[in-house]
Short mmCIF file of C-alpha atoms and ligand atoms in Angstrom, two decimals:
data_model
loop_
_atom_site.label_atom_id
_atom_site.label_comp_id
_atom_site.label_asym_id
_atom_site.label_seq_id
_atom_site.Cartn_x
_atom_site.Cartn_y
_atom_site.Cartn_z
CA UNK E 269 3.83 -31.82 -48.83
CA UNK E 270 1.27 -29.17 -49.04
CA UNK E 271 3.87 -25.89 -49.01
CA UNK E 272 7.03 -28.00 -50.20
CA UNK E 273 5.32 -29.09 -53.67
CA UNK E 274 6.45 -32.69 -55.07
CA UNK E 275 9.92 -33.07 -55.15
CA UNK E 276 10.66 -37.18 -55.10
CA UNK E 277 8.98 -40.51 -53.70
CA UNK E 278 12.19 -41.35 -52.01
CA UNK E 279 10.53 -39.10 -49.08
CA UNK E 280 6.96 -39.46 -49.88
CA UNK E 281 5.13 -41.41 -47.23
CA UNK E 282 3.05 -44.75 -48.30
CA UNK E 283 0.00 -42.74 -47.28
CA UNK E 284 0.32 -39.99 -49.09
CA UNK E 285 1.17 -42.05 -52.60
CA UNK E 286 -1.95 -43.74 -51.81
CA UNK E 287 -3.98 -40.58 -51.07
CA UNK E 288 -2.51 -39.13 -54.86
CA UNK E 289 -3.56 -42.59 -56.31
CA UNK E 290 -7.05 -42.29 -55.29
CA UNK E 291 -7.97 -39.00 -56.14
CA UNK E 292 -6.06 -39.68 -59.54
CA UNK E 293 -9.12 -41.90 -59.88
CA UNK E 294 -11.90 -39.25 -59.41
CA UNK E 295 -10.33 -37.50 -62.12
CA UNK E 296 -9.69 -40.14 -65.17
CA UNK E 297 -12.76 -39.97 -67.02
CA UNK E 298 -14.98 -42.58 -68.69
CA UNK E 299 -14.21 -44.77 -71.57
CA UNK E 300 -13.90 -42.56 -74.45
CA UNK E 301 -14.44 -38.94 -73.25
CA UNK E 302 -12.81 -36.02 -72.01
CA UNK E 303 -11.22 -35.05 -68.98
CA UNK E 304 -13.74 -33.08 -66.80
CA UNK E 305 -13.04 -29.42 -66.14
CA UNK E 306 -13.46 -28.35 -62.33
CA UNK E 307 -12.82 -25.01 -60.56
CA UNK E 308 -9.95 -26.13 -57.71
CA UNK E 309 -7.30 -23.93 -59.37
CA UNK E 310 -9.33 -20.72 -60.10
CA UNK E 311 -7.23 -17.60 -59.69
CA UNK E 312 -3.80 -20.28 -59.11
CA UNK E 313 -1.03 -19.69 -61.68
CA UNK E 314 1.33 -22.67 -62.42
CA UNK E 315 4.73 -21.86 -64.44
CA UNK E 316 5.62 -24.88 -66.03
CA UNK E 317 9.69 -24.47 -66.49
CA UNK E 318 11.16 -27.01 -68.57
CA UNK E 319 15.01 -27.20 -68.90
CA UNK E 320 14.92 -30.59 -70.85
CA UNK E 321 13.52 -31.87 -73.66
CA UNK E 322 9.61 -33.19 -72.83
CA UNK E 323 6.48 -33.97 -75.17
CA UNK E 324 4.08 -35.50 -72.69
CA UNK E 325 5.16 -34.37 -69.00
CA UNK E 326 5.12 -30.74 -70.04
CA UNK E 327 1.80 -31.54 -72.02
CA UNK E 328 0.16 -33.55 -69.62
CA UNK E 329 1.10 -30.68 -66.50
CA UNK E 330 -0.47 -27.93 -68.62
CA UNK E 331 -3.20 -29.48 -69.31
CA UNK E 332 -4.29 -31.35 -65.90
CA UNK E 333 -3.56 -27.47 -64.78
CA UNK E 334 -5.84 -26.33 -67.02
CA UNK E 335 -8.64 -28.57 -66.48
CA UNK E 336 -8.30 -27.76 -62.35
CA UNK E 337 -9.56 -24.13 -63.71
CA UNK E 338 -5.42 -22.56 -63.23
CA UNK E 339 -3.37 -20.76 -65.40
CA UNK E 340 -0.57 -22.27 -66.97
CA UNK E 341 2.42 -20.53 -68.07
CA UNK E 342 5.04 -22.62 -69.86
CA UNK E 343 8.68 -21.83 -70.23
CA UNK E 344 11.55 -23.67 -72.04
CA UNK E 345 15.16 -22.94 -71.81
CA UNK E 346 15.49 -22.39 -75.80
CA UNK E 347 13.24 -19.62 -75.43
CA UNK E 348 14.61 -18.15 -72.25
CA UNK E 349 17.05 -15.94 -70.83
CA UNK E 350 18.81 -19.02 -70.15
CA UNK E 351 19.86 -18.89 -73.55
CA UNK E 352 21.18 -15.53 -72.97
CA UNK E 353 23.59 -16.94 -70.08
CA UNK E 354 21.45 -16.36 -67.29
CA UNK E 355 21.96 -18.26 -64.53
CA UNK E 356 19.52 -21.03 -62.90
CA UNK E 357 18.94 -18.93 -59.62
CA UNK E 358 18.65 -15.54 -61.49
CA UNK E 359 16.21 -17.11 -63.57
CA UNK E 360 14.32 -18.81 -60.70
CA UNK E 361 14.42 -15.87 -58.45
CA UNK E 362 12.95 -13.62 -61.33
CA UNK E 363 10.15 -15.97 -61.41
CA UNK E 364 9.93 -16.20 -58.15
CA UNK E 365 9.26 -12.36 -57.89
CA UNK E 366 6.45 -12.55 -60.28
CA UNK E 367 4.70 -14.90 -57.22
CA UNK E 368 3.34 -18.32 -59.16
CA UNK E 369 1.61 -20.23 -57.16
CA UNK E 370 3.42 -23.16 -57.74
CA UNK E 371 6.73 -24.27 -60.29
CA UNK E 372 6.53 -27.32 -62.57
CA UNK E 373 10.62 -27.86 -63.23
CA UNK E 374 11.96 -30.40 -65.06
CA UNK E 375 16.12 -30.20 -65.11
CA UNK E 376 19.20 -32.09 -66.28
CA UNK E 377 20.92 -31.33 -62.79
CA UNK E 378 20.41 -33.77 -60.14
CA UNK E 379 18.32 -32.42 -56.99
CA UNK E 380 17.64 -28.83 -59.10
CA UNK E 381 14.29 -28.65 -57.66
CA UNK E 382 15.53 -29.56 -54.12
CA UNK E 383 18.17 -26.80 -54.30
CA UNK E 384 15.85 -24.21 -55.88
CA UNK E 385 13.28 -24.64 -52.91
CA UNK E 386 14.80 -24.14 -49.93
CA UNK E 387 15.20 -20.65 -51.43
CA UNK E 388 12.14 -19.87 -52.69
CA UNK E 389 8.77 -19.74 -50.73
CA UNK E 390 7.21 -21.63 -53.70
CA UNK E 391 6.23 -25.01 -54.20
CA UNK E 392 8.29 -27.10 -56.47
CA UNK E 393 6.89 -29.74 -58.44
CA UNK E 394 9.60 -32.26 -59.85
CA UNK E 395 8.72 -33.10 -63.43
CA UNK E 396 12.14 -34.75 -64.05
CA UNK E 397 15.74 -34.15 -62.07
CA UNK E 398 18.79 -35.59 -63.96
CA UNK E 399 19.43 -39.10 -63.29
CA UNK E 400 17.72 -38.80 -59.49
CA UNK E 401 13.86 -39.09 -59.94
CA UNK E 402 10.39 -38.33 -61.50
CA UNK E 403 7.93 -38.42 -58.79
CA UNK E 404 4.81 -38.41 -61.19
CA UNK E 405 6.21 -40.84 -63.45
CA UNK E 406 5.93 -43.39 -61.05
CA UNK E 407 2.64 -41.96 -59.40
CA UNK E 408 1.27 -42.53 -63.09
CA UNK E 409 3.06 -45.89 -63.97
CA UNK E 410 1.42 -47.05 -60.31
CA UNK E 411 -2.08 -46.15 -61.39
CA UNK E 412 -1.71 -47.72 -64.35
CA UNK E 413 -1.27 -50.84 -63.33
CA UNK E 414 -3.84 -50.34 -60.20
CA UNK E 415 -6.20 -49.89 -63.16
CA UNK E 416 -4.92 -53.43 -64.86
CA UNK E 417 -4.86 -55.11 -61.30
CA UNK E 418 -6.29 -53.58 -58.58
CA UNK E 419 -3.45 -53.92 -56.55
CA UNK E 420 0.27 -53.85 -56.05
CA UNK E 421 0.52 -56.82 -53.78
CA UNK E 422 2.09 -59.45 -54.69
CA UNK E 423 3.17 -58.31 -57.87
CA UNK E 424 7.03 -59.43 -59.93
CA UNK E 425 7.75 -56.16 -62.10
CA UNK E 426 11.01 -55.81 -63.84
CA UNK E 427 12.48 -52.91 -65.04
CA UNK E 428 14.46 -53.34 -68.20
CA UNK E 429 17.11 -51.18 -70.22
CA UNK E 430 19.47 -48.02 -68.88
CA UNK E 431 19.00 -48.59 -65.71
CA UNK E 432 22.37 -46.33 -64.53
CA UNK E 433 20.69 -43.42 -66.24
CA UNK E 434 16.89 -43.60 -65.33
CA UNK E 435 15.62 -41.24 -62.93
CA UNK E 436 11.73 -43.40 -64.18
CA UNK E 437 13.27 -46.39 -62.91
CA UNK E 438 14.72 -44.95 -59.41
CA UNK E 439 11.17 -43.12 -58.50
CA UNK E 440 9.74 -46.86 -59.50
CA UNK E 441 11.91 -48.66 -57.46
CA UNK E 442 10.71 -46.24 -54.46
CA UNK E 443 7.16 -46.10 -55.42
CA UNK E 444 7.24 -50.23 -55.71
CA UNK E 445 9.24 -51.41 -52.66
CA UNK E 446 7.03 -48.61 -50.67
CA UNK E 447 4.50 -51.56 -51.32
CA UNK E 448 6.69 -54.62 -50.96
CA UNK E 449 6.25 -55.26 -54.78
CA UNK E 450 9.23 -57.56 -55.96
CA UNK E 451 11.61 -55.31 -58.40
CA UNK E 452 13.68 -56.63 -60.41
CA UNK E 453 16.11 -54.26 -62.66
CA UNK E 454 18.06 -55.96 -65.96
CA UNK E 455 20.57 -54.08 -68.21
CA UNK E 456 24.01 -54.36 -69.92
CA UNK E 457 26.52 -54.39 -67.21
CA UNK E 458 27.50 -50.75 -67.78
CA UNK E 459 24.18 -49.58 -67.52
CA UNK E 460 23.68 -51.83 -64.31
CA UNK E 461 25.29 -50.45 -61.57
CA UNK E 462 25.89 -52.51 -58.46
CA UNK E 463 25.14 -49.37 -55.88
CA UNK E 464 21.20 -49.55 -57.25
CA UNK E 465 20.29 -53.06 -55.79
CA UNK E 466 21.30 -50.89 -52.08
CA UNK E 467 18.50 -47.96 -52.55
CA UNK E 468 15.98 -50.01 -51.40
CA UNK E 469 15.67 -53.83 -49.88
CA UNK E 470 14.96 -56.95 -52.00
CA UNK E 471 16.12 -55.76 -55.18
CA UNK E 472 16.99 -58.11 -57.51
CA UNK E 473 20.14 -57.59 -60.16
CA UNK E 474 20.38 -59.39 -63.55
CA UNK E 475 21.73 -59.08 -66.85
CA UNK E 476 20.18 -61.77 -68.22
CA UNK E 477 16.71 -60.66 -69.87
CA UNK E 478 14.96 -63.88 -70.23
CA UNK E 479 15.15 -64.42 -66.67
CA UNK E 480 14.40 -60.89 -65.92
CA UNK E 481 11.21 -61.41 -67.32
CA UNK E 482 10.18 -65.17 -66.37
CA UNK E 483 6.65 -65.06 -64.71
CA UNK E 484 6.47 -61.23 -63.76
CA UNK E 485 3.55 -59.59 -63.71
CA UNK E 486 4.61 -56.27 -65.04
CA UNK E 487 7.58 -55.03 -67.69
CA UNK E 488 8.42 -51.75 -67.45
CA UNK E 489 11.00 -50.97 -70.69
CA UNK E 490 13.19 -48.03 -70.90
CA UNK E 491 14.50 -45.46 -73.63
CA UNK E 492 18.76 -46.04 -73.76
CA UNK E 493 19.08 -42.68 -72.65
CA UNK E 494 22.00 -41.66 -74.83
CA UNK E 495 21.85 -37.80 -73.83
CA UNK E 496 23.62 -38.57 -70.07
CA UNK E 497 26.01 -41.06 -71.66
CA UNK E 498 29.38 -39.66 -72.16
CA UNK E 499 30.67 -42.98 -73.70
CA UNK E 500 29.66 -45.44 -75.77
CA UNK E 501 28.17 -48.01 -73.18
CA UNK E 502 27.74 -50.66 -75.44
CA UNK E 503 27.80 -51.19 -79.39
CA UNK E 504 24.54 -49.49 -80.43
CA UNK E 505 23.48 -52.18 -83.14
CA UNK E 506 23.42 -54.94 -80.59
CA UNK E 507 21.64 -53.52 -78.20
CA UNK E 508 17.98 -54.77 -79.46
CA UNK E 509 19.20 -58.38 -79.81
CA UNK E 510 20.06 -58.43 -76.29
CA UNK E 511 17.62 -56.03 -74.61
CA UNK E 512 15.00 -55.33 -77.05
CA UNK E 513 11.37 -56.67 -75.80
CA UNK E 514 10.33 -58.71 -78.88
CA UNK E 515 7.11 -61.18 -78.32
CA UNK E 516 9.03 -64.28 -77.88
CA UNK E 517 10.09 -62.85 -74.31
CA UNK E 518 6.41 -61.39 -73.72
CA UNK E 519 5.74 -65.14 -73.97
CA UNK E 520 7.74 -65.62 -70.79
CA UNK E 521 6.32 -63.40 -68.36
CA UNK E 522 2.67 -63.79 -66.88
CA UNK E 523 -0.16 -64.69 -69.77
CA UNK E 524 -1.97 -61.12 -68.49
CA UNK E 525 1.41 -59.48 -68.09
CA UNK E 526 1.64 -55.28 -68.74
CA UNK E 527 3.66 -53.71 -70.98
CA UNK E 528 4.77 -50.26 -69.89
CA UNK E 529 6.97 -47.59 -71.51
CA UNK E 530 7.47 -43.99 -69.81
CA UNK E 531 8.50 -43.00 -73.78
CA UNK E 532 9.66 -41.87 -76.05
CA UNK E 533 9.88 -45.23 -77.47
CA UNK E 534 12.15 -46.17 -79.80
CA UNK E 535 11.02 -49.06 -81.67
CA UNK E 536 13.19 -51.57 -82.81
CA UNK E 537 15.89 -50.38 -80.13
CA UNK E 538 14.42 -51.27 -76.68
CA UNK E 539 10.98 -52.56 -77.66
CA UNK E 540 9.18 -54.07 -81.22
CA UNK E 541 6.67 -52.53 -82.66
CA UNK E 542 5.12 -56.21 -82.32
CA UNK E 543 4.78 -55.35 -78.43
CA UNK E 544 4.81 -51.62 -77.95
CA UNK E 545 1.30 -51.85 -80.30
CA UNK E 546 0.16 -55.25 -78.97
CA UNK E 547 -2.81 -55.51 -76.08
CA UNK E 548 -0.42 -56.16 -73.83
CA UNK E 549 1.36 -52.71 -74.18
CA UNK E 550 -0.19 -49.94 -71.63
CA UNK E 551 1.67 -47.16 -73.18
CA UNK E 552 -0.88 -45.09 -73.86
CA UNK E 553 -2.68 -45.38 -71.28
CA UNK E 554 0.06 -44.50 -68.97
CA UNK E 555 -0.43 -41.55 -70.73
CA UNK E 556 -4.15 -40.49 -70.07
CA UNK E 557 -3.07 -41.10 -66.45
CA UNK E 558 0.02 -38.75 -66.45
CA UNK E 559 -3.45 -36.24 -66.92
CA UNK E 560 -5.67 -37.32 -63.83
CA UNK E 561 -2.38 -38.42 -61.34
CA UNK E 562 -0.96 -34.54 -62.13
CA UNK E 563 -4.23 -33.34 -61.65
CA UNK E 564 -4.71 -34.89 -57.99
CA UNK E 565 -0.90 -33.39 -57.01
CA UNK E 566 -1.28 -30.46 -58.53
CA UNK E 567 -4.77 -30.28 -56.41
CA UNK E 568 -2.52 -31.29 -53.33
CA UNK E 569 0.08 -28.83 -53.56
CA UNK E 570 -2.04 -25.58 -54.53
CA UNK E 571 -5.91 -26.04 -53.26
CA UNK E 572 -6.31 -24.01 -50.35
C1 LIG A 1315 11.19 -39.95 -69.29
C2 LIG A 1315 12.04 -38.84 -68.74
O1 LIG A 1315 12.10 -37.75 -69.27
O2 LIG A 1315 12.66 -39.12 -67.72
N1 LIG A 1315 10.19 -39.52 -70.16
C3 LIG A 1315 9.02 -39.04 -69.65
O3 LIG A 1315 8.97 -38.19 -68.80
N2 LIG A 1315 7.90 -39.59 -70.12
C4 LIG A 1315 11.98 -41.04 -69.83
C5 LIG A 1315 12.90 -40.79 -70.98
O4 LIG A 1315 13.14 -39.66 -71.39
O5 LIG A 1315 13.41 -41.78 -71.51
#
């Protein structure tokens, strides 16, 4: 882990996840203050490359970098050399000559990151790859709910909306059966494909979203990711009725259930205002935690 960078949870032992969780905890910081600044990254320069669209991954990267004491440096394909028809490995290996310390990449091309480092002597950090994963996603979506429950045992979460497309709901699924935590993934039937109840055991397939939802624990909602869809995969206005979280399903689950959302959120599409602003919803917080989880991998990959 400590020279190859981040690249999925697929291959991340339990121990190690749980290592990342704790530390993430030394670095949230109290109830209504700032994130502390520490020294761990002096003299450590970070490129953050972004390929995709991103408002809090690329955010949250630069500044858990920044408050480790690093220097961030953050590129995005619009304002690249990409845009001048470079390609991905002349672009990476011109980086790579410059000598960061470490490469935050998000990319719409499955296993990018992967490829990319077995050529360069960098560490790769995966901030997003296609429809495969998003290690810190999950690292952050885990502490959140550590935070709400202490634990993962035991837990019911289901994981709701474009399933097919969701490289948040693959590094979930992972993260969670990594723990024995009881998945259970709900979706049209386009957007469910059969060949994700085989990536890990016990998963549990429906396309039915009451049911989906009876008694869990946790609800983890996702965007309709409409960017990777080449076809319609189902008519757009009647999407909400059938998959949108409204608070009549809320009802269903657990009375202390969590309401999660890796966003952008679109209300009145997958979730209701009603919800996504209700005390149930952790959205935000999964946020503040996207800070102190990147900080403790970003600590892992580079500190000497
Ligand atoms: C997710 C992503 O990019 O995979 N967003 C994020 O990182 N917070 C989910 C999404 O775009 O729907």
């Amino acid at each position: 882990m400590k020279r190859r960078g981040l690249l999925d949870i697929e291959s991340l032992p339990r121990e190690d996840i749980e290592s990342i969780l704790a530390r993430s905890k030394d670095f949230q910081p109290p109830p209504g203050q700032s994130f502390q600044r520490f020294d761990i990254l002096r003299n450590r320069t970070i490129v953050n490359l972004f390929f995709e669209a991103s408002t809090r991954t690329r955010t949250s990267f630069e500044i858990a970098a920044r408050r480790l004491g690093g220097e961030v440096i953050s590129i995005t394909a619009a304002g690249s050399s990409v845009s001048k028809g470079e390609s991905l490995v002349d672009t990476l290996n011109t980086l790579g000559a410059m000598r960061p310390d470490c490469i935050v990449m998000r990319h719409s091309a499955s296993g990018a990151p992967h490829f990319l480092s077995r050529y360069l002597p960098i560490p790769f950090v995966n901030a997003g790859d296609g429809t495969h994963e998003h290690p810190t996603q999950a690292l952050l979506d885990a502490r959140t709910i550590l935070d709400r429950r202490g634990s993962l045992e035991d837990l019911r979460v289901a994981i709701i909306g474009d399933i097919a497309h969701s490289r948040v709901a693959r590094s979930n699924i992972f993260l969670l059966s990594k723990f024995g935590v009881r998945v259970v993934l709900c979706g049209p039937p386009s957007l469910l494909p059969r060949e994700i109840g085989q990536i890990a055991p016990g998963l549990e397939l429906t396309t039915d979203m009451e049911k989906a939802i009876r008694g869990v624990d946790v609800i983890m909602m996702l965007r309709v990711q409409l960017e990777r869809q080449h076809e319609a995969a189902f008519p757009a206005n009647e999407y909400f009725q059938f998959y949108g979280l409204r608070p009549e399903h809320v009802e269903l689950a657990k009375p202390d259930v969590i309401v999660m959302h890796p966003g952008p959120i679109n209300r009145g599409r997958e979730i209701s205002s009603e919800v996504a602003d209700s005390q149930r919803s952790a959205i935000l917080n999964q946020v503040g935690n996207g800070i102190a989880v990147r900080m403790a991998v970003l600590e892992r990959v580079l500190a000497a």
